[in-house]
PDB file of C-alpha atoms in Angstrom:
ATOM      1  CA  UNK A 248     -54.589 -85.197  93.228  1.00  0.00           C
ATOM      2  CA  UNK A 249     -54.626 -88.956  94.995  1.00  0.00           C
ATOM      3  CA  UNK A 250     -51.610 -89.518  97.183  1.00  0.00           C
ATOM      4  CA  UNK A 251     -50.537 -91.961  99.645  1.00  0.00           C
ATOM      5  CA  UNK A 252     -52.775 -92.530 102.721  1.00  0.00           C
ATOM      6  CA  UNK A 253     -50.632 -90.588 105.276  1.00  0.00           C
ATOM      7  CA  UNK A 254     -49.449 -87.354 103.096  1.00  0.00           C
ATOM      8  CA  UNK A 255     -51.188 -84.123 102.553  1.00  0.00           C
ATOM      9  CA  UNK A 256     -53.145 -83.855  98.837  1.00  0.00           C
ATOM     10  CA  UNK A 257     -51.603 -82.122  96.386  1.00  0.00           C
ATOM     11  CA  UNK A 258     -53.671 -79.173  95.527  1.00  0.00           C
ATOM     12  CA  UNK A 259     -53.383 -77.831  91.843  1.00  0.00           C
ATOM     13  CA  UNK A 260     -55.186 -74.127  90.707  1.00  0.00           C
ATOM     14  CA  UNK A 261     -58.163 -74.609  88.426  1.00  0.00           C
ATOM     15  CA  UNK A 262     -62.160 -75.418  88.108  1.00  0.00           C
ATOM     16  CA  UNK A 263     -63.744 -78.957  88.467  1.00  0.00           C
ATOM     17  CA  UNK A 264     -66.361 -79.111  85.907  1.00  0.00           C
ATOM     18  CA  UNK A 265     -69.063 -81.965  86.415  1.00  0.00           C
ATOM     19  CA  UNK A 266     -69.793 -83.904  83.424  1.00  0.00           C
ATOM     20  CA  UNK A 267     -73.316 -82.334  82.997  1.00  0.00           C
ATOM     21  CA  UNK A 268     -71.865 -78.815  83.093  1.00  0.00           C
ATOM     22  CA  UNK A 269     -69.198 -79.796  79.825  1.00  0.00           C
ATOM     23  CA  UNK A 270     -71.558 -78.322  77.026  1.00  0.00           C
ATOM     24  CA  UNK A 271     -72.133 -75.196  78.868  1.00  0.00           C
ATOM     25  CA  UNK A 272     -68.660 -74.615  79.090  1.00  0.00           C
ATOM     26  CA  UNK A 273     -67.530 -75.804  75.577  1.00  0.00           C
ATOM     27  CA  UNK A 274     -70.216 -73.322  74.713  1.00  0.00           C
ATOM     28  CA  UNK A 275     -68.714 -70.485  76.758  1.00  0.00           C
ATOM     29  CA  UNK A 276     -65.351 -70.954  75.604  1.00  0.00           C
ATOM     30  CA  UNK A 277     -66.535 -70.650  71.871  1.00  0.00           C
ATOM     31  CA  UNK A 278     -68.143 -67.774  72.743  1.00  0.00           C
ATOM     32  CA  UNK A 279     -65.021 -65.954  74.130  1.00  0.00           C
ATOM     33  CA  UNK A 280     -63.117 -67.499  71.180  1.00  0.00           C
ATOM     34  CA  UNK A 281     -65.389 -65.558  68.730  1.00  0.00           C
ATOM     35  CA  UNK A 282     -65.453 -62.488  71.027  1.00  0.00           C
ATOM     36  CA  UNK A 283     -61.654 -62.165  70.586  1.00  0.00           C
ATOM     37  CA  UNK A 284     -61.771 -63.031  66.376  1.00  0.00           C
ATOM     38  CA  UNK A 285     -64.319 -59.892  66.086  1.00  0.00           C
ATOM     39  CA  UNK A 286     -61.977 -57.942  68.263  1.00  0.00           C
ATOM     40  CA  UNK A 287     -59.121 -58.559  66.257  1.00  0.00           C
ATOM     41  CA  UNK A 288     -60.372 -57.441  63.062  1.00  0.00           C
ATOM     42  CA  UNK A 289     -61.264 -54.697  64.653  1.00  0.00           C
ATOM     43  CA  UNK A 290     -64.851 -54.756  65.716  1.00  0.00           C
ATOM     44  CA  UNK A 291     -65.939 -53.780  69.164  1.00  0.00           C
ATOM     45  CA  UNK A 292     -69.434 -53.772  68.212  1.00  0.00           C
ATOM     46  CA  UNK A 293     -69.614 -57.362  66.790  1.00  0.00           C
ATOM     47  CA  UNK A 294     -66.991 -58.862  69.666  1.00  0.00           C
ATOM     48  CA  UNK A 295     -69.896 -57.287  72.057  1.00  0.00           C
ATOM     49  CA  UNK A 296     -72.280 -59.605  70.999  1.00  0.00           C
ATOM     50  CA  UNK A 297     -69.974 -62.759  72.171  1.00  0.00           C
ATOM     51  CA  UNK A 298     -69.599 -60.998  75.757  1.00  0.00           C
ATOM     52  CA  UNK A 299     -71.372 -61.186  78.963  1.00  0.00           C
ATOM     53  CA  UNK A 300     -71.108 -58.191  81.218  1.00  0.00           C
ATOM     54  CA  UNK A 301     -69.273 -59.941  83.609  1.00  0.00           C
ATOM     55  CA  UNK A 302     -66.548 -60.368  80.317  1.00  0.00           C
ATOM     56  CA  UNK A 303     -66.724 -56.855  80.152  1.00  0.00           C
ATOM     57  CA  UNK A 304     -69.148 -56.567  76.990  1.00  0.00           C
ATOM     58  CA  UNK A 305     -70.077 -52.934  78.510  1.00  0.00           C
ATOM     59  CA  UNK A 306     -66.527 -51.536  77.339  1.00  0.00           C
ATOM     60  CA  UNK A 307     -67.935 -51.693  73.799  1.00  0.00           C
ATOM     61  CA  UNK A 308     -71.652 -50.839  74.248  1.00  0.00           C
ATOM     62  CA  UNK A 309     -70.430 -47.045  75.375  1.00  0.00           C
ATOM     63  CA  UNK A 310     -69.467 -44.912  73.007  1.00  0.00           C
ATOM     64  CA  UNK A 311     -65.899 -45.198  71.860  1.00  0.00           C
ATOM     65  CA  UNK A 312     -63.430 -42.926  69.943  1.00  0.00           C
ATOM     66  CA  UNK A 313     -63.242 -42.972  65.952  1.00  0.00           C
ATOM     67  CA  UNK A 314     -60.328 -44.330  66.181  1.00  0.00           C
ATOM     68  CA  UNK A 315     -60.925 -47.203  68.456  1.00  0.00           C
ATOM     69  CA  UNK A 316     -64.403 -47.610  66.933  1.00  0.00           C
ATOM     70  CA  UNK A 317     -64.052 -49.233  63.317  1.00  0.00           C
ATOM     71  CA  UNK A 318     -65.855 -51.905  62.164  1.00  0.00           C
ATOM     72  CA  UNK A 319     -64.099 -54.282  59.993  1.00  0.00           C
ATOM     73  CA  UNK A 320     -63.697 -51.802  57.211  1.00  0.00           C
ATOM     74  CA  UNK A 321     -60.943 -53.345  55.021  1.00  0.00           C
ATOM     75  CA  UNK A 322     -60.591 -56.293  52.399  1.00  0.00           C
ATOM     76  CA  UNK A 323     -56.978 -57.758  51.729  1.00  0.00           C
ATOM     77  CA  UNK A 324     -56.321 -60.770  49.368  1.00  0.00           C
ATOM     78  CA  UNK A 325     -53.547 -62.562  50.683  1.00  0.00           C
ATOM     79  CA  UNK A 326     -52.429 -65.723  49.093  1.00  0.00           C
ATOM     80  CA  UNK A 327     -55.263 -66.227  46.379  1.00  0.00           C
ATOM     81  CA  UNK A 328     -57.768 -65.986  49.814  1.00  0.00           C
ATOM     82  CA  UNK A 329     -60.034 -62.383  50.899  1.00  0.00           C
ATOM     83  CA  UNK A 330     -59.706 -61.519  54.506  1.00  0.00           C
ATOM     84  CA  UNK A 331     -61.873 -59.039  55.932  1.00  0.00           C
ATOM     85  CA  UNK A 332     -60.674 -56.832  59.560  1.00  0.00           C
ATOM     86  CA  UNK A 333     -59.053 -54.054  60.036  1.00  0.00           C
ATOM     87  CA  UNK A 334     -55.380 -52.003  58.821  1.00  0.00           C
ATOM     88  CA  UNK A 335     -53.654 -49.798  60.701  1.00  0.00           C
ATOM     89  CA  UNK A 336     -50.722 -47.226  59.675  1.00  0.00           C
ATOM     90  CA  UNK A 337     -47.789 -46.111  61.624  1.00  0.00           C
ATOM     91  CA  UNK A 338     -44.078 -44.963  61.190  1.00  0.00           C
ATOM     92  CA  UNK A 339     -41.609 -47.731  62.335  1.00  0.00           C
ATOM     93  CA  UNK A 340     -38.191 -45.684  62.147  1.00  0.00           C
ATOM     94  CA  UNK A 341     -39.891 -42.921  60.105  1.00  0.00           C
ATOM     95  CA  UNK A 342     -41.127 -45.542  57.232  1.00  0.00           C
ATOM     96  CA  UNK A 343     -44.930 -45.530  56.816  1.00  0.00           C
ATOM     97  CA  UNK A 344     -46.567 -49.301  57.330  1.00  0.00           C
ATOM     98  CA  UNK A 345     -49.952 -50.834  57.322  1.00  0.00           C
ATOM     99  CA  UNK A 346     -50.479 -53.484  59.820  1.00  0.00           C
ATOM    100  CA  UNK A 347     -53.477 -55.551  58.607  1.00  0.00           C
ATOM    101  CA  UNK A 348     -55.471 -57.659  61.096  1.00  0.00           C
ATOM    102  CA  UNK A 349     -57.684 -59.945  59.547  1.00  0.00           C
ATOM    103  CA  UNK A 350     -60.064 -63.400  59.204  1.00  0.00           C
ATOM    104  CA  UNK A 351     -60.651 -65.277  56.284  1.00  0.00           C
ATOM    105  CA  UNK A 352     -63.551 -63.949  54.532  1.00  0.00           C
ATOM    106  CA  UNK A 353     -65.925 -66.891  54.943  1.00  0.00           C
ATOM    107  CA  UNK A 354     -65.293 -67.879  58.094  1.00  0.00           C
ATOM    108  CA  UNK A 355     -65.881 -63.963  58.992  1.00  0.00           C
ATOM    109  CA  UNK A 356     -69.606 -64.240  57.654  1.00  0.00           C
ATOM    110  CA  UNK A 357     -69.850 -67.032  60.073  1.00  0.00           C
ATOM    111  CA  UNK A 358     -69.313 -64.955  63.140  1.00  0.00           C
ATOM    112  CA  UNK A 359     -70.928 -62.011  61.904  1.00  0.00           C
ATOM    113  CA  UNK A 360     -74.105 -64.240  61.412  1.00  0.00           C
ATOM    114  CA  UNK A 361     -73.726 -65.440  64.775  1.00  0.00           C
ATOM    115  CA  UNK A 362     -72.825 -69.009  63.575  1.00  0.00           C
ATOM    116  CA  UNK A 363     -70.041 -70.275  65.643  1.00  0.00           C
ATOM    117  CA  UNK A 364     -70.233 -73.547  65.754  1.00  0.00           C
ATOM    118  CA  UNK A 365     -70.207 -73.616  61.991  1.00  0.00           C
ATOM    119  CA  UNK A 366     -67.247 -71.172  61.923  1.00  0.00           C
ATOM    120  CA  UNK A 367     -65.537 -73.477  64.958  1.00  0.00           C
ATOM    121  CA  UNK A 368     -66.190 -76.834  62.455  1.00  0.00           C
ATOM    122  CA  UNK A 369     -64.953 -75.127  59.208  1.00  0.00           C
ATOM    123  CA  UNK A 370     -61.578 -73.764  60.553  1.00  0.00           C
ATOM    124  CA  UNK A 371     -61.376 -76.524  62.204  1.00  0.00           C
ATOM    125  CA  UNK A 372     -61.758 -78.492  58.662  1.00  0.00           C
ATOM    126  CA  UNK A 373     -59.301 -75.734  57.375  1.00  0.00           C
ATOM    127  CA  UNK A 374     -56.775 -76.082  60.165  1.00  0.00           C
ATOM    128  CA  UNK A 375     -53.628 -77.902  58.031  1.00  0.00           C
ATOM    129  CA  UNK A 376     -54.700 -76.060  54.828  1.00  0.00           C
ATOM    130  CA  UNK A 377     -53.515 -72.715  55.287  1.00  0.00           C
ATOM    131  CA  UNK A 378     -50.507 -71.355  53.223  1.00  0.00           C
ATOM    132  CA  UNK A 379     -47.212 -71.554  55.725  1.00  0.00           C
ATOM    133  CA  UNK A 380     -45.408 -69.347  53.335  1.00  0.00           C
ATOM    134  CA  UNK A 381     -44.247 -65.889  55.340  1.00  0.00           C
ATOM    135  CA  UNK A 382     -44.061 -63.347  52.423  1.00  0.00           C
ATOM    136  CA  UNK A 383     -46.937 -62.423  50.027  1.00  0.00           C
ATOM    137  CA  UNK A 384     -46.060 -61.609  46.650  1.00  0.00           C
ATOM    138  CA  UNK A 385     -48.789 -59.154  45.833  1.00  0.00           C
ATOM    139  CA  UNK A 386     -48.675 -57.742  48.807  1.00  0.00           C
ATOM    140  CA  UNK A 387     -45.362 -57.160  49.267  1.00  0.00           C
ATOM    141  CA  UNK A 388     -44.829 -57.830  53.079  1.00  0.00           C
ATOM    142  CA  UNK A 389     -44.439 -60.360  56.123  1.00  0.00           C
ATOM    143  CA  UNK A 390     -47.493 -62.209  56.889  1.00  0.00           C
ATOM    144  CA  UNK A 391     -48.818 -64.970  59.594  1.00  0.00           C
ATOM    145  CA  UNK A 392     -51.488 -66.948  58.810  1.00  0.00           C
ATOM    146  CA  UNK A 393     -53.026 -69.187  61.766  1.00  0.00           C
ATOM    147  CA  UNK A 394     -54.749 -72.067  61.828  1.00  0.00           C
ATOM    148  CA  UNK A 395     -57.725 -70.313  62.870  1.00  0.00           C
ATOM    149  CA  UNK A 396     -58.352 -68.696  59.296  1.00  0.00           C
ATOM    150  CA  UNK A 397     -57.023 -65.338  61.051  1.00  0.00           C
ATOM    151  CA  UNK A 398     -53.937 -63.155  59.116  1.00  0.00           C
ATOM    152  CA  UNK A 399     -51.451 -60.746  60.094  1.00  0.00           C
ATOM    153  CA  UNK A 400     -50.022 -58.698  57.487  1.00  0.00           C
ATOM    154  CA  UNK A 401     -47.410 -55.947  56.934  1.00  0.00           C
ATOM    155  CA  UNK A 402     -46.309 -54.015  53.902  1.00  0.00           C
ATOM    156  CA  UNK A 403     -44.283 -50.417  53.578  1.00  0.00           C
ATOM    157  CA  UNK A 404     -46.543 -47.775  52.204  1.00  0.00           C
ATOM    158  CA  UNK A 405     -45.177 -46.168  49.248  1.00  0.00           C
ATOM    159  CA  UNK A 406     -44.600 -42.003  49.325  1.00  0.00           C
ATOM    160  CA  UNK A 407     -47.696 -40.293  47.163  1.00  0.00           C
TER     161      UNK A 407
END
């Protein structure tokens, strides 16, 4: 940072990125972006395919344990919109819950395509559109939706 002639320069932590390097990085950072969206509806496989070894895309081309292994296997409609990812089911002071981690349907096909750039300008589109209201109805639980099409959802299983 500039300072006055006779005193040391302030030094601040980060990267200098020349002008001609600014795609590549916008580029890089949408990759990682999309990485963590497949990971958190619960694809290892498809997050891979965003990764460079260096990001640690290995840690999902080895074999991994059923349970660590599915592959966006579940369909929720949450406030009139289908989001695909992944549930899981635990006890939370011996009551049985699904956790549902999700993305909005068509922005999913986007990254499963490979399109980012078409998912990055739709949510983006989408941002201030989402639903802001915590509980769904029909599914009877809490739920987050973000601005980048992704969901978080919980509801009590009932006893069978």
């Amino acid at each position: 940072m500039p300072t006055e002639p006779n005193e040391r320069p302030v030094v601040l932590p980060g990267y200098h990125l020349h002008p001609e390097h600014h795609s590549w990085f916008a580029r890089v950072l949408a990759q990682a972006d999309a990485a963590s969206l497949m990971a958190f509806t619960g694809g290892g496989e498809p997050a891979a395919r965003y990764l460079t070894e260096s990001q640690g895309k290995r840690h999902f081309d080895t074999f991994t344990h059923a349970g660590t292994g599915i592959v966006q296997d579940v369909t929720h409609i949450i406030h009139g919109k289908r989001f695909v990812g992944t549930d899981h089911v635990f006890r939370l002071n011996g009551v049985r819950v699904e956790a549902f981690s999700g993305l909005a349907e068509d922005l999913f096909d986007h990254l499963r395509e490979g399109r980012v750039q078409q998912y990055r300008h739709e949510a983006h589109a989408l941002r201030d559109s989402w639903p802001s209201d915590p509980w769904d109805a029909k599914g009877r639980g809490p739920v987050s939706l973000h601005p980048d099409g992704t969901v978080m959802a919980l509801r009590r299983l009932r006893l069978s």
